[in-house]
Every structure is written in structure tokens, then in C-alpha cells.
GROMACS .gro file of C-alpha atoms in nm:
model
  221
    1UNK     CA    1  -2.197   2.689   1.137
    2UNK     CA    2  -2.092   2.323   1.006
    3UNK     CA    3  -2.130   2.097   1.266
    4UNK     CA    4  -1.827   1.984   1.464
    5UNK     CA    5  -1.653   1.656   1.484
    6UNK     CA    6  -1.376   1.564   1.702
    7UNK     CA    7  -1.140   1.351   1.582
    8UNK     CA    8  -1.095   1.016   1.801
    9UNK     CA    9  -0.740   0.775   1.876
   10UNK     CA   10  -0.485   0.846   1.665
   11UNK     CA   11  -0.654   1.083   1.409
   12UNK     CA   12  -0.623   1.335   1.681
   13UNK     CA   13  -0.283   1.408   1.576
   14UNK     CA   14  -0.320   1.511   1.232
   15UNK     CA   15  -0.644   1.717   1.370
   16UNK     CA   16  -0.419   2.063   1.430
   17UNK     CA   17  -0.265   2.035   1.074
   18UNK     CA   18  -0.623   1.984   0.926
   19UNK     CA   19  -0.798   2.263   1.136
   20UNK     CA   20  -0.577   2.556   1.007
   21UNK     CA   21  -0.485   2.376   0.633
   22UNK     CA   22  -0.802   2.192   0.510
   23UNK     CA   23  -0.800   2.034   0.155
   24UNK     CA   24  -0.391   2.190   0.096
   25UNK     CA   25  -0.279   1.974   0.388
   26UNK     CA   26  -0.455   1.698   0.228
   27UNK     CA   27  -0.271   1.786  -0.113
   28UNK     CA   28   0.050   1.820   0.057
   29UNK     CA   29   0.098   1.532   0.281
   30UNK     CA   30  -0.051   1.263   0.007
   31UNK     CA   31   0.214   1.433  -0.249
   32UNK     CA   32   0.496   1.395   0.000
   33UNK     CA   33   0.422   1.063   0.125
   34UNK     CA   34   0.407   0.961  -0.238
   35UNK     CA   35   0.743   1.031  -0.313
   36UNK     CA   36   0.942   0.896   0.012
   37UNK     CA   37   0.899   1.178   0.240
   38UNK     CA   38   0.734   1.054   0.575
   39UNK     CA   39   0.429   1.226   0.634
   40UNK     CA   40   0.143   1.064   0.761
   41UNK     CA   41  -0.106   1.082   0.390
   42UNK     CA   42  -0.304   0.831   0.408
   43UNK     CA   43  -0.390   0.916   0.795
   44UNK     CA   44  -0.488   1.257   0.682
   45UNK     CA   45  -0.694   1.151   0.424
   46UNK     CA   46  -0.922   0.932   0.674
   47UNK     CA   47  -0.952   1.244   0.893
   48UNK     CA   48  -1.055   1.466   0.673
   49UNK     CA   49  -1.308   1.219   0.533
   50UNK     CA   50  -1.459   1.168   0.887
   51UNK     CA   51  -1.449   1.613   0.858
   52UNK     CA   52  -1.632   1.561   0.550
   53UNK     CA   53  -1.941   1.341   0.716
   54UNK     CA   54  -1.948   1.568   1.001
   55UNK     CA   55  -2.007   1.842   0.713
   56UNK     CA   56  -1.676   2.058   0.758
   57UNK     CA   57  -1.534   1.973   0.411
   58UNK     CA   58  -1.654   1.811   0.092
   59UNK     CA   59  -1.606   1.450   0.052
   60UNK     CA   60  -1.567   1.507  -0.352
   61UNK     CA   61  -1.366   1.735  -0.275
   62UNK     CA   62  -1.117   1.553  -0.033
   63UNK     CA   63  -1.140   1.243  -0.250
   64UNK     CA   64  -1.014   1.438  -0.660
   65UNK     CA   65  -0.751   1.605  -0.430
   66UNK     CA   66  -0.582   1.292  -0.246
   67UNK     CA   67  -0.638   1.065  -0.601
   68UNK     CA   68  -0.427   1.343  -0.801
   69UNK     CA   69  -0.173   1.415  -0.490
   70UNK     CA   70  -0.122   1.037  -0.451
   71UNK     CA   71  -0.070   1.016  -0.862
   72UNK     CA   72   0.155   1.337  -0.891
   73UNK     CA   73   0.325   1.245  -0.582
   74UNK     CA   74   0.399   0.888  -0.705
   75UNK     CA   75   0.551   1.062  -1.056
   76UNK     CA   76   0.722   1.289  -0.902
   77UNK     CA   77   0.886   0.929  -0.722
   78UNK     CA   78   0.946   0.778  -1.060
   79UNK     CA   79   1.093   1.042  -1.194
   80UNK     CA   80   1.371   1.107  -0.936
   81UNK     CA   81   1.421   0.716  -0.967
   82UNK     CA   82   1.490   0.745  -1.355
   83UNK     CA   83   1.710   1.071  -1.296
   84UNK     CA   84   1.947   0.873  -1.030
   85UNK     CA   85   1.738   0.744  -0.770
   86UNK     CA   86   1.992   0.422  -0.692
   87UNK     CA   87   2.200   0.741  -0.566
   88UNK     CA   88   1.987   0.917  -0.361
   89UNK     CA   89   1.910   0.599  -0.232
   90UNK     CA   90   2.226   0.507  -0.127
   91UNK     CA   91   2.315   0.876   0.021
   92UNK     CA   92   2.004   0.959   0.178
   93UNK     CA   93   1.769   0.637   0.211
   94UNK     CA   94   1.862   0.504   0.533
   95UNK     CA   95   1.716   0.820   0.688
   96UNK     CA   96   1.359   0.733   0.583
   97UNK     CA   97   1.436   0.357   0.638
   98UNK     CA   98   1.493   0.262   0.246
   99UNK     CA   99   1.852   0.074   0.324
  100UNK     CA  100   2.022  -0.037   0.019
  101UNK     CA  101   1.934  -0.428   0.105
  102UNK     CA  102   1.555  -0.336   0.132
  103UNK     CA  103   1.603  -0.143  -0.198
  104UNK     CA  104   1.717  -0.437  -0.382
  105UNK     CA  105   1.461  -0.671  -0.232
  106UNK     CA  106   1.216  -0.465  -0.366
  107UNK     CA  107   1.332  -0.419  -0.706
  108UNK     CA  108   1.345  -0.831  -0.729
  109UNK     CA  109   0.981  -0.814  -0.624
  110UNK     CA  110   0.916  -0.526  -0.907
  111UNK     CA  111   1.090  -0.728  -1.149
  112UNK     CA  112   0.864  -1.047  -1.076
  113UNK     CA  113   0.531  -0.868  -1.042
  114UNK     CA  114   0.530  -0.524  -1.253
  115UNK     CA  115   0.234  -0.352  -1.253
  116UNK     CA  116   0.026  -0.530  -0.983
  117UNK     CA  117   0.245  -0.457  -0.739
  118UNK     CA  118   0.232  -0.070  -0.802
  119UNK     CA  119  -0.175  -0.104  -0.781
  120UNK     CA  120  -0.129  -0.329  -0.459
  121UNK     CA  121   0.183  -0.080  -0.303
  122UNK     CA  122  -0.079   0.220  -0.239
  123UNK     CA  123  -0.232  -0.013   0.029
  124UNK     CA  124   0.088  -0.137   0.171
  125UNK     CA  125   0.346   0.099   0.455
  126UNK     CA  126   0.702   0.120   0.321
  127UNK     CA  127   0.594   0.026  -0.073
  128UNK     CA  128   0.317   0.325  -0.086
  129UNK     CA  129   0.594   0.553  -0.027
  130UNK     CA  130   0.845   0.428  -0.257
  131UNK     CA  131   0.691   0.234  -0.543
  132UNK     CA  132   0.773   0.558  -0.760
  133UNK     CA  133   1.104   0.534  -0.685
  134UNK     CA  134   1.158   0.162  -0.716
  135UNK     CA  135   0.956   0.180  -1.046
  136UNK     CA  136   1.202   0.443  -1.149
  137UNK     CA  137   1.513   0.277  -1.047
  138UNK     CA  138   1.389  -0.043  -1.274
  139UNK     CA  139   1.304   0.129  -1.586
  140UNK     CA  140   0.948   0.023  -1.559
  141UNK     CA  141   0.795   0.203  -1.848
  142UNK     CA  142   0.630   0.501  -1.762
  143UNK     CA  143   0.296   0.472  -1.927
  144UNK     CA  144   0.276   0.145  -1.765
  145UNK     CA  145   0.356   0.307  -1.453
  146UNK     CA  146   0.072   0.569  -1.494
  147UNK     CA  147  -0.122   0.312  -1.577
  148UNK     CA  148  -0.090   0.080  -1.309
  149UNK     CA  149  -0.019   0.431  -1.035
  150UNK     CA  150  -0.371   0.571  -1.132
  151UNK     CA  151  -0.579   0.223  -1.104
  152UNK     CA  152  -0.387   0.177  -0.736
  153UNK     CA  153  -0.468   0.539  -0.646
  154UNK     CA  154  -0.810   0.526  -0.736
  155UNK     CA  155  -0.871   0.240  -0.555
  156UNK     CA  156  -0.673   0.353  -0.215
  157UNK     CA  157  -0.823   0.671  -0.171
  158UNK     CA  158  -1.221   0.553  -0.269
  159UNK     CA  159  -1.166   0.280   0.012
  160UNK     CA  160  -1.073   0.494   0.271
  161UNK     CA  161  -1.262   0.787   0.178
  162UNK     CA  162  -1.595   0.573   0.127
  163UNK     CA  163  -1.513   0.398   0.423
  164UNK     CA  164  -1.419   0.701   0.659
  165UNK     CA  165  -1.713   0.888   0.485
  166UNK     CA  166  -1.989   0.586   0.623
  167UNK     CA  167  -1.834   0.504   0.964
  168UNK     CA  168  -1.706   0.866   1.059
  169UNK     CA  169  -1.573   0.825   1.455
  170UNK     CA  170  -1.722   0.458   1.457
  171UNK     CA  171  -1.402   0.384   1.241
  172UNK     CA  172  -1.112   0.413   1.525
  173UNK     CA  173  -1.316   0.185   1.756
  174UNK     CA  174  -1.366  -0.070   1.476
  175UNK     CA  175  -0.970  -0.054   1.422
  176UNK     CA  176  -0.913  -0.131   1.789
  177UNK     CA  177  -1.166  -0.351   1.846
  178UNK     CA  178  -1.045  -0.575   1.506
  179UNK     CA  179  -0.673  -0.489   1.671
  180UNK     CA  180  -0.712  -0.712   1.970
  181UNK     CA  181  -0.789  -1.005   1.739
  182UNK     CA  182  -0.520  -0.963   1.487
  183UNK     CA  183  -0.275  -1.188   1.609
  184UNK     CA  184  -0.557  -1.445   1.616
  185UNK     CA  185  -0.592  -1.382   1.234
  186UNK     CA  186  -0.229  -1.415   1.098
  187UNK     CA  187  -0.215  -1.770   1.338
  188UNK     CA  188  -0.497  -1.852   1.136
  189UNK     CA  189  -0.400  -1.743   0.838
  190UNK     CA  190  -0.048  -1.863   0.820
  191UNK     CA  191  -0.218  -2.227   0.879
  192UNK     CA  192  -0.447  -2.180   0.614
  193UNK     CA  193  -0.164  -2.096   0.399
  194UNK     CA  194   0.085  -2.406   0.515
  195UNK     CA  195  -0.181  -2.588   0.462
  196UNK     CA  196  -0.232  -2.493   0.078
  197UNK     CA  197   0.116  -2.531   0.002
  198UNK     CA  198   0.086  -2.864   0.170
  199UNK     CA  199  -0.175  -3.011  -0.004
  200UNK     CA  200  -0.058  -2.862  -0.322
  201UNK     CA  201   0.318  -3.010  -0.328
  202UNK     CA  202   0.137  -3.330  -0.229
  203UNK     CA  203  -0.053  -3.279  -0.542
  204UNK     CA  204   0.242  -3.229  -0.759
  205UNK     CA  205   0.426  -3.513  -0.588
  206UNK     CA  206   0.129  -3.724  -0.658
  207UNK     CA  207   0.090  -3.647  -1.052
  208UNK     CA  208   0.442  -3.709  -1.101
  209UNK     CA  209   0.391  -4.036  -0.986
  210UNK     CA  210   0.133  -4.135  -1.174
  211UNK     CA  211   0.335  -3.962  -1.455
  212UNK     CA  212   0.634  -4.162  -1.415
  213UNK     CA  213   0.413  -4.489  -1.331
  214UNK     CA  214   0.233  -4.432  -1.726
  215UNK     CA  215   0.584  -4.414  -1.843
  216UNK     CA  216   0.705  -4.743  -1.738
  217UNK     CA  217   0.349  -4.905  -1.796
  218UNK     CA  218   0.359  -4.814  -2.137
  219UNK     CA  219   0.415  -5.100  -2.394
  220UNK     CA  220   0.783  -5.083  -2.576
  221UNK     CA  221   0.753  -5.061  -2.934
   0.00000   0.00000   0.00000
């Protein structure tokens, strides 16, 4: 028999699902997660990478079946977005937390950013679910969508799988252990990043000077 591998902190959860389902429950929570439903995909996916070091399913395997999940899911998102998705948002969205104020933030950020923000959404809670749908909703093209939906999903699902794959139980405790320090790291990175835009609008303030001082140096003709 396959060696056994029990799943540690909050992995434990999706263990039951993953016991009896295997590489479907896999398919069926990345697909659903991709398209607004919550379901926890990308939780299920580290789980049954750890299963796949421990040698009770096939890390190839889990990885083809969460990349096309995640990229059918995420069309299937899109295209409910281009056949009236401002609709369903405004009916039903505020049962899965997409409120009609969040929904139009996020189509301003879709507007400014386009395709980088549908690679960067798989990695990122509340836009994984519904960059389909916002991408939809804004008439982002749809090969660009693909595009951009494929590249994110490729590189969401080889992190976590890779990384689940290597660590295998090690990875909860690394979580918890980095958890205890996080606030530490957003103090220190929100100073880092004051003090870039600091230094940078001193910059600017600085070159327009000496802008506006060669203008009035400059000899009249």
C-alpha cells in the first residue's frame, strides 16, 4: 500500500473531501472557485500535492488537472460576465461578498492594468475568484483573457504544487512560523514604501526646480 500522510493545521479540513474524491475533487473545487463559487481550490490543491509526496496520488497528475480546472473555471467566469454578469452581480453577489461598490473598484483596477492583473489575480483571495467575471463585465477581449488566464494559472498551480510537492507537512509549520512575523513585515514594508514615494516626489520636486531655474537663466533673444 502507498504510504500514508496525514494532513497537518488547516489542510485537515479538506482531508475527508480528498480521501473519498481524489484528483475529481481537485477538478471540481479549482473549477468552482474559478468562477465565484466559494470553495476552498487552491487549499485543495496544496493537500493533495503534500498526498502526492507521500505517494497517494501523482503530482503530474494533480498539477494538468488544477492548471485546466483553474483555466476552464476562469472561462466559464468570463463568460457569464459577457452574458450579464453586472446582473448577477447585483442580484446575487453580496452572498459571496462581491458588493456592487467592490465590483466597480475592481473594474477601475481592470481598466488600468489589463492583463497583468488577471496573471497576478490567481495569487490574490477575492480577485482569483472573480477575475473571470470582472474580465467579462469589461469586455476585456477574450483571447487576451486566455492569454493572460493561462500564463496566471500556470504559474499559481506550479508554485504551490512544486512547493507543497518539496516541503510536504513541513509546509503548515513554515506558514505559522512566517505567521507570527507578518505584522512585523507589512510595518516594514509600508516604511519601505513611504519612503520610496518620499524620496521620489522629492525627486520630481527637485527637477522641476532646476527646470524652472534653466528657464529663467536662459538668455532672452
Amino acid at each position: 500500500m502507498p504510504p500514508t500522510s496525514e494532513l497537518p493545521g488547516f489542510l485537515q479540513g479538506v482531508a475527508p473531501i480528498l480521501d473519498r474524491w481524489g484528483y475529481f475533487a481537485v477538478a471540481a473545487m479549482i473549477g468552482f472557485e474559478s468562477f465565484g463559487v466559494p470553495a476552498p481550490g487552491q487549499t485543495i490543491m496544496v493537500a493533495a500535492a503534500i498526498y502526492a509526496g507521500a505517494g497517494r496520488l501523482n503530482i503530474i497528475g494533480v498539477a494538468v488537472i488544477a492548471f485546466a480546472a483553474a483555466v476552464l473555471g476562469d472561462n466559464v467566469g468570463y463568460l457569464i460576465g459577457v452574458r450579464g454578469g453586472r446582473k448577477v452581480v447585483y442580484r446575487w453577489g453580496k452572498y459571496v461578498f462581491l458588493t456592487p461598490a467592490r465590483l466597480h473598484r475592481a473594474e477601475a483596477f481592470f481598466a488600468r492594468r489589463g492583463g497583468r492583473i488577471v496573471v497576478i489575480a490567481r495569487f490574490i483571495d477575492g480577485l482569483r475568484q472573480f477575475n473571470g467575471l470582472i474580465a467579462g463585465i469589461t469586455a476585456m477581449p477574450w483571447r487576451s483573457f486566455l492569454l493572460y488566464n493561462a500564463i496566471g494559472a500556470a504559474l499559481w498551480v506550479g508554485w504551490w504544487t512544486s512547493i507543497a510537492y518539496v516541503l510536504g507537512n513541513h509546509l503548515v509549520e513554515i506558514i505559522e512560523h512566517v505567521d507570527r512575523y507578518k505584522w512585523w513585515a507589512i510595518t516594514i514594508a509600508t516604511l519601505a514604501v513611504i519612503a520610496y514615494v518620499t524620496l521620489h516626489l522629492r525627486h520630481i520636486r527637485r527637477r522641476r526646480a532646476r527646470n524652472v531655474a534653466a528657464v529663467v537663466e536662459e538668455p532672452q533673444g
